CSV table of C-alpha atoms in Angstrom, one decimal:
chain,number,residue,atom,x,y,z
A,1,GLY,CA,-10.0,9.0,-1.3
A,2,VAL,CA,-8.9,9.1,2.3
A,3,GLU,CA,-9.3,5.3,2.8
A,4,VAL,CA,-7.4,4.6,-0.4
A,5,LEU,CA,-4.6,6.9,0.7
A,6,LYS,CA,-4.4,4.9,3.9
A,7,LYS,CA,-4.2,1.6,2.1
A,8,VAL,CA,-1.4,2.9,-0.2
A,9,PHE,CA,0.9,3.9,2.6
A,10,LEU,CA,0.1,0.8,4.8
A,11,ARG,CA,0.8,-1.4,1.7
A,12,ILE,CA,4.2,0.1,1.5
A,13,ASP,CA,4.9,0.0,5.2
A,14,PRO,CA,2.4,-1.4,7.7
A,15,SER,CA,4.3,0.3,10.5
A,16,LEU,CA,3.4,3.8,9.2
A,17,GLU,CA,0.9,5.7,11.3
A,18,VAL,CA,-1.8,7.2,9.1
A,19,LYS,CA,-4.4,9.4,10.8
A,20,ALA,CA,-7.2,11.0,8.8
A,21,ARG,CA,-8.3,14.5,9.9
A,22,LEU,CA,-11.2,14.4,7.4
A,23,ASP,CA,-13.5,11.6,6.4
A,24,ASP,CA,-14.7,10.9,2.8
A,25,GLY,CA,-17.6,13.3,2.0
A,26,GLU,CA,-16.6,16.1,4.3
A,27,ARG,CA,-16.4,19.6,2.9
A,28,LEU,CA,-12.9,21.0,3.1
A,29,SER,CA,-11.4,24.5,2.8
A,30,VAL,CA,-8.1,25.8,1.5
A,31,GLY,CA,-5.1,25.0,3.7
A,32,GLN,CA,-7.0,22.3,5.7
A,33,ILE,CA,-5.1,19.2,6.7
A,34,ILE,CA,-6.6,16.0,5.3
A,35,ALA,CA,-4.4,13.4,6.9
A,36,VAL,CA,-1.1,13.0,8.9
A,37,ILE,CA,1.4,10.2,8.1
A,38,LYS,CA,4.1,9.4,10.6
A,39,GLY,CA,7.0,7.0,10.2
A,40,ARG,CA,10.1,6.3,8.1
A,41,VAL,CA,10.4,9.2,5.7
A,42,SER,CA,11.7,7.1,2.8
A,43,ASN,CA,8.6,5.0,2.8
A,44,ILE,CA,6.4,8.0,3.0
A,45,LEU,CA,8.0,9.4,-0.1
A,46,ARG,CA,7.7,6.1,-1.9
A,47,GLY,CA,3.9,6.3,-1.5
A,48,GLU,CA,3.5,10.0,-2.0
A,49,ARG,CA,2.7,10.2,-5.7
A,50,VAL,CA,0.4,7.2,-5.9
A,51,ALA,CA,-1.5,8.3,-2.8
A,52,LEU,CA,-1.9,11.8,-4.0
A,53,ASN,CA,-2.9,10.7,-7.5
A,54,PHE,CA,-5.8,8.7,-6.0
A,55,LEU,CA,-6.7,11.5,-3.5
A,56,GLN,CA,-6.6,14.3,-6.0
A,57,ARG,CA,-8.6,12.5,-8.7
A,58,MET,CA,-11.3,11.1,-6.3
A,59,SER,CA,-11.7,14.4,-4.5
A,60,GLY,CA,-12.0,16.1,-7.9
A,61,VAL,CA,-14.8,13.7,-9.0
A,62,ALA,CA,-16.6,14.1,-5.7
A,63,THR,CA,-16.3,17.9,-5.9
A,64,GLU,CA,-17.6,18.1,-9.4
A,65,THR,CA,-20.5,15.8,-8.5
A,66,ALA,CA,-21.3,18.0,-5.5
A,67,CYS,CA,-21.4,21.1,-7.7
A,68,TYR,CA,-24.1,19.5,-9.9
A,69,VAL,CA,-26.0,18.2,-6.9
A,70,ASP,CA,-26.0,21.6,-5.3
A,71,LYS,CA,-27.3,23.2,-8.6
A,72,VAL,CA,-30.5,21.0,-8.5
A,73,GLN,CA,-31.1,21.2,-4.8
A,74,GLY,CA,-34.8,21.1,-3.9
A,75,LEU,CA,-35.9,19.4,-7.1
A,76,PRO,CA,-37.0,15.7,-7.3
A,77,VAL,CA,-34.1,14.7,-9.6
A,78,ARG,CA,-30.9,12.7,-9.1
A,79,ILE,CA,-27.5,13.3,-10.7
A,80,ALA,CA,-26.0,10.2,-12.1
A,81,ASP,CA,-22.7,9.2,-13.6
A,82,THR,CA,-21.9,7.2,-16.8
A,83,ARG,CA,-19.4,4.5,-17.8
A,84,LYS,CA,-17.0,7.2,-19.1
A,85,THR,CA,-14.5,6.4,-16.4
A,86,VAL,CA,-10.7,5.8,-16.3
A,87,PRO,CA,-9.9,2.3,-17.4
A,88,GLY,CA,-9.2,0.2,-14.4
A,89,LEU,CA,-10.5,2.8,-11.9
A,90,ARG,CA,-14.2,2.6,-12.5
A,91,VAL,CA,-15.0,1.3,-9.0
A,92,LEU,CA,-13.1,4.3,-7.4
A,93,ASP,CA,-14.6,6.8,-9.9
A,94,LYS,CA,-18.1,5.7,-9.1
A,95,TYR,CA,-17.4,5.6,-5.4
A,96,ALA,CA,-16.3,9.2,-5.6
A,97,VAL,CA,-19.5,10.1,-7.4
A,98,ARG,CA,-21.6,8.6,-4.6
A,99,ILE,CA,-19.5,10.5,-2.0
A,100,GLY,CA,-20.3,13.7,-3.9
A,101,GLY,CA,-24.0,13.0,-3.6
A,102,GLY,CA,-24.7,11.5,-7.0
A,103,ILE,CA,-25.8,8.0,-7.9
A,104,ASN,CA,-24.3,5.3,-10.1
A,105,HIS,CA,-26.0,4.6,-13.4
A,106,ARG,CA,-24.4,1.3,-14.3
A,107,LEU,CA,-21.2,-0.3,-13.2
A,108,HIS,CA,-21.0,-2.4,-16.4
A,109,LEU,CA,-23.2,-3.6,-19.3
A,110,GLY,CA,-24.8,-6.3,-17.2
A,111,ASP,CA,-26.3,-3.9,-14.7
A,112,GLY,CA,-29.0,-2.7,-17.1
A,113,ILE,CA,-30.1,-2.8,-20.7
A,114,LEU,CA,-29.5,0.5,-22.5
A,115,VAL,CA,-30.6,0.4,-26.2
A,116,LYS,CA,-28.6,3.3,-27.7
A,117,ASP,CA,-28.8,5.0,-31.1
A,118,ASN,CA,-26.2,2.7,-32.7
A,119,HIS,CA,-28.2,-0.4,-31.6
A,120,LEU,CA,-31.4,1.1,-32.9
A,121,ALA,CA,-29.8,1.9,-36.3
A,122,VAL,CA,-28.6,-1.7,-36.7
A,123,LEU,CA,-31.9,-3.2,-35.7
A,124,ARG,CA,-34.0,-0.9,-37.8
A,125,SER,CA,-31.9,-1.6,-40.8
A,126,LYS,CA,-33.0,-5.2,-40.4
A,127,GLY,CA,-36.6,-4.2,-40.3
A,128,VAL,CA,-37.1,-4.6,-36.5
A,129,ASN,CA,-39.4,-2.0,-35.0
A,130,LEU,CA,-39.2,-0.5,-31.5
A,131,LYS,CA,-41.9,-2.6,-30.0
A,132,ASP,CA,-40.2,-5.8,-31.2
A,133,ILE,CA,-36.8,-4.5,-29.9
A,134,VAL,CA,-38.1,-4.1,-26.4
A,135,ALA,CA,-39.9,-7.5,-26.5
A,136,LYS,CA,-36.8,-9.3,-27.8
A,137,THR,CA,-34.7,-7.6,-25.2
A,138,ARG,CA,-36.9,-8.7,-22.4
A,139,GLN,CA,-37.0,-12.2,-23.8
A,140,ASN,CA,-33.3,-12.6,-23.8
A,141,HIS,CA,-32.5,-11.1,-20.4
A,142,PRO,CA,-33.5,-11.5,-16.7
A,143,ARG,CA,-36.9,-9.9,-15.9
A,144,THR,CA,-35.2,-8.0,-13.1
A,145,LEU,CA,-33.2,-5.8,-15.5
A,146,GLN,CA,-34.7,-2.6,-16.6
A,147,VAL,CA,-34.9,-1.7,-20.3
A,148,GLU,CA,-33.9,1.8,-21.2
A,149,ILE,CA,-34.2,3.3,-24.7
A,150,GLU,CA,-32.3,6.3,-26.0
A,151,VAL,CA,-34.4,8.8,-28.0
A,152,ALA,CA,-33.8,12.1,-29.8
A,153,SER,CA,-37.3,13.4,-30.3
A,154,ILE,CA,-40.7,13.7,-28.7
A,155,GLU,CA,-42.2,11.1,-31.2
A,156,GLU,CA,-39.4,8.6,-30.3
A,157,ALA,CA,-40.0,9.2,-26.6
A,158,GLU,CA,-43.7,8.4,-27.0
A,159,ALA,CA,-43.0,5.3,-29.1
A,160,ALA,CA,-40.4,4.0,-26.6
A,161,THR,CA,-43.0,4.4,-23.8
A,162,GLU,CA,-45.7,2.7,-25.8
A,163,ALA,CA,-43.3,-0.1,-26.6
A,164,GLY,CA,-42.9,-0.8,-22.8
A,165,ALA,CA,-39.5,0.8,-22.0
A,166,ASP,CA,-38.9,1.2,-18.2
A,167,ILE,CA,-36.7,4.2,-18.8
A,168,VAL,CA,-36.6,6.7,-21.6
A,169,LEU,CA,-33.3,8.5,-22.2
A,170,LEU,CA,-33.8,12.0,-23.7
A,171,ASP,CA,-30.5,12.5,-25.5
A,172,ASN,CA,-29.2,16.0,-26.5
A,173,MET,CA,-32.7,17.5,-26.6
A,174,ASP,CA,-33.2,21.2,-26.0
A,175,VAL,CA,-35.0,22.1,-22.8
A,176,GLU,CA,-38.3,23.0,-24.6
A,177,ASP,CA,-38.5,19.6,-26.4
A,178,MET,CA,-37.5,17.9,-23.3
A,179,GLN,CA,-40.4,19.5,-21.4
A,180,ARG,CA,-42.8,18.5,-24.1
A,181,ALA,CA,-41.5,14.9,-24.0
A,182,VAL,CA,-41.8,14.8,-20.2
A,183,ASP,CA,-45.4,16.0,-20.4
A,184,ALA,CA,-46.2,13.3,-23.0
A,185,ILE,CA,-44.8,10.3,-21.2
A,186,ARG,CA,-44.7,11.3,-17.5
A,187,SER,CA,-45.8,8.6,-15.1
A,188,ARG,CA,-45.6,5.9,-17.7
A,189,SER,CA,-41.8,5.6,-17.8
A,190,LEU,CA,-38.9,6.9,-15.8
A,191,ILE,CA,-37.1,9.7,-17.7
A,192,GLU,CA,-33.4,10.4,-17.9
A,193,ALA,CA,-31.7,13.4,-19.6
A,194,SER,CA,-28.2,13.3,-21.0
A,195,GLY,CA,-26.0,15.1,-23.4
A,196,GLY,CA,-24.6,18.7,-23.3
A,197,LEU,CA,-25.2,19.1,-19.6
A,198,THR,CA,-23.3,21.9,-17.9
A,199,LEU,CA,-23.5,23.6,-14.5
A,200,GLY,CA,-25.1,26.5,-16.4
A,201,ASN,CA,-28.0,24.5,-17.7
A,202,VAL,CA,-28.5,21.6,-15.4
A,203,ARG,CA,-31.1,23.2,-13.2
A,204,ARG,CA,-33.2,24.2,-16.3
A,205,VAL,CA,-33.1,20.6,-17.4
A,206,ALA,CA,-34.0,19.4,-13.9
A,207,GLU,CA,-37.0,21.8,-13.9
A,208,ALA,CA,-38.3,20.1,-17.0
A,209,GLY,CA,-39.4,17.2,-14.7
A,210,VAL,CA,-36.9,14.4,-15.5
A,211,ASP,CA,-36.1,11.8,-12.9
A,212,PHE,CA,-32.4,11.5,-13.6
A,213,ILE,CA,-29.7,13.5,-15.2
A,214,SER,CA,-26.6,11.6,-16.3
A,215,VAL,CA,-23.4,13.7,-16.6
A,216,GLY,CA,-20.3,12.2,-18.3
A,217,CYS,CA,-18.0,15.0,-17.2
A,218,LEU,CA,-18.3,14.0,-13.6
A,219,THR,CA,-15.7,11.3,-14.3
A,220,HIS,CA,-14.2,12.0,-17.8
A,221,SER,CA,-13.3,15.7,-17.2
A,222,ALA,CA,-13.2,16.2,-13.4
A,223,LYS,CA,-10.4,18.5,-12.4
A,224,ALA,CA,-8.1,17.1,-9.8
A,225,LEU,CA,-8.1,18.9,-6.5
A,226,ASP,CA,-4.8,20.7,-5.6
A,227,ILE,CA,-3.6,18.5,-2.7
A,228,ARG,CA,0.0,18.1,-1.6
A,229,LEU,CA,2.1,16.3,0.9
A,230,GLU,CA,4.7,18.2,2.9
A,231,ILE,CA,7.4,16.6,5.1
A,232,GLU,CA,8.0,17.8,8.6
A,233,GLN,CA,11.1,16.4,10.3
A,234,SER,CA,10.6,15.8,14.0
C-alpha cells in the first residue's frame, strides 16, 4: 500500500514531499517508520484517514497471505485468493495478495470457467451429465480458458477428471478424502483445495499433494495492521 499512500497525498497536494522508508513486500517490525510526508500540515491531515485505510488494509491482506505462504514453505503448492474481496477494491486486494507471496485465482468471471455446486445442481436437474457440462462449456467459451469443476467427493473428482476438466476443486473435504482424491486423479488434472482452510490445517492440506489452496479469508477477514500517522512540527 505504500504506492497507494503516495498517490493519496499527492492527489490532495502535489507539492507534498512523500518519501517511502519501506517498499511494498518488505517485512516490518513494531515501531518502524514506513514513510515520511513533509509539507502543509492541513493537507497532510486531509489525506491521513484515506491513506491509512488503504495502507492498513493492504498491509493486513499481505501479512495474512504471507502467514499462509510461510506455513506451506518447502511444498510444491501455491496459496491463492478468491473473489471474496471488498466491492470496488478488488484490484488492490489482489495486488496485496501477490505482495504477500500468494497468487490470484480469478479477477472476474471472465478469467476462467468455474462450475460450482449451484451450477451443477441446476444443470443436473435438467438431465445434463458432467461430461456434457464440460463439453458444452468448452463449446461456448474460448479454448484458452481453463474449465474447473467443484466436487465434494472422491467419486465426483474422478468423474470430473474423466469428463475432461482442467482443474478439479476439492471443496470442504477432510484431509483423508482429499488425499485419496489426489491419488485417484493426480497428473490428469490440476487440483485445488478450498473450504475450511486455517493456519492450523493448511500444511496438512498441502501435504495431501494439491497444486493450489484457495483461501477466502486472505481478503474477506484480514485484520488491518496497526499503522498510524503522527505529526511532527518543524
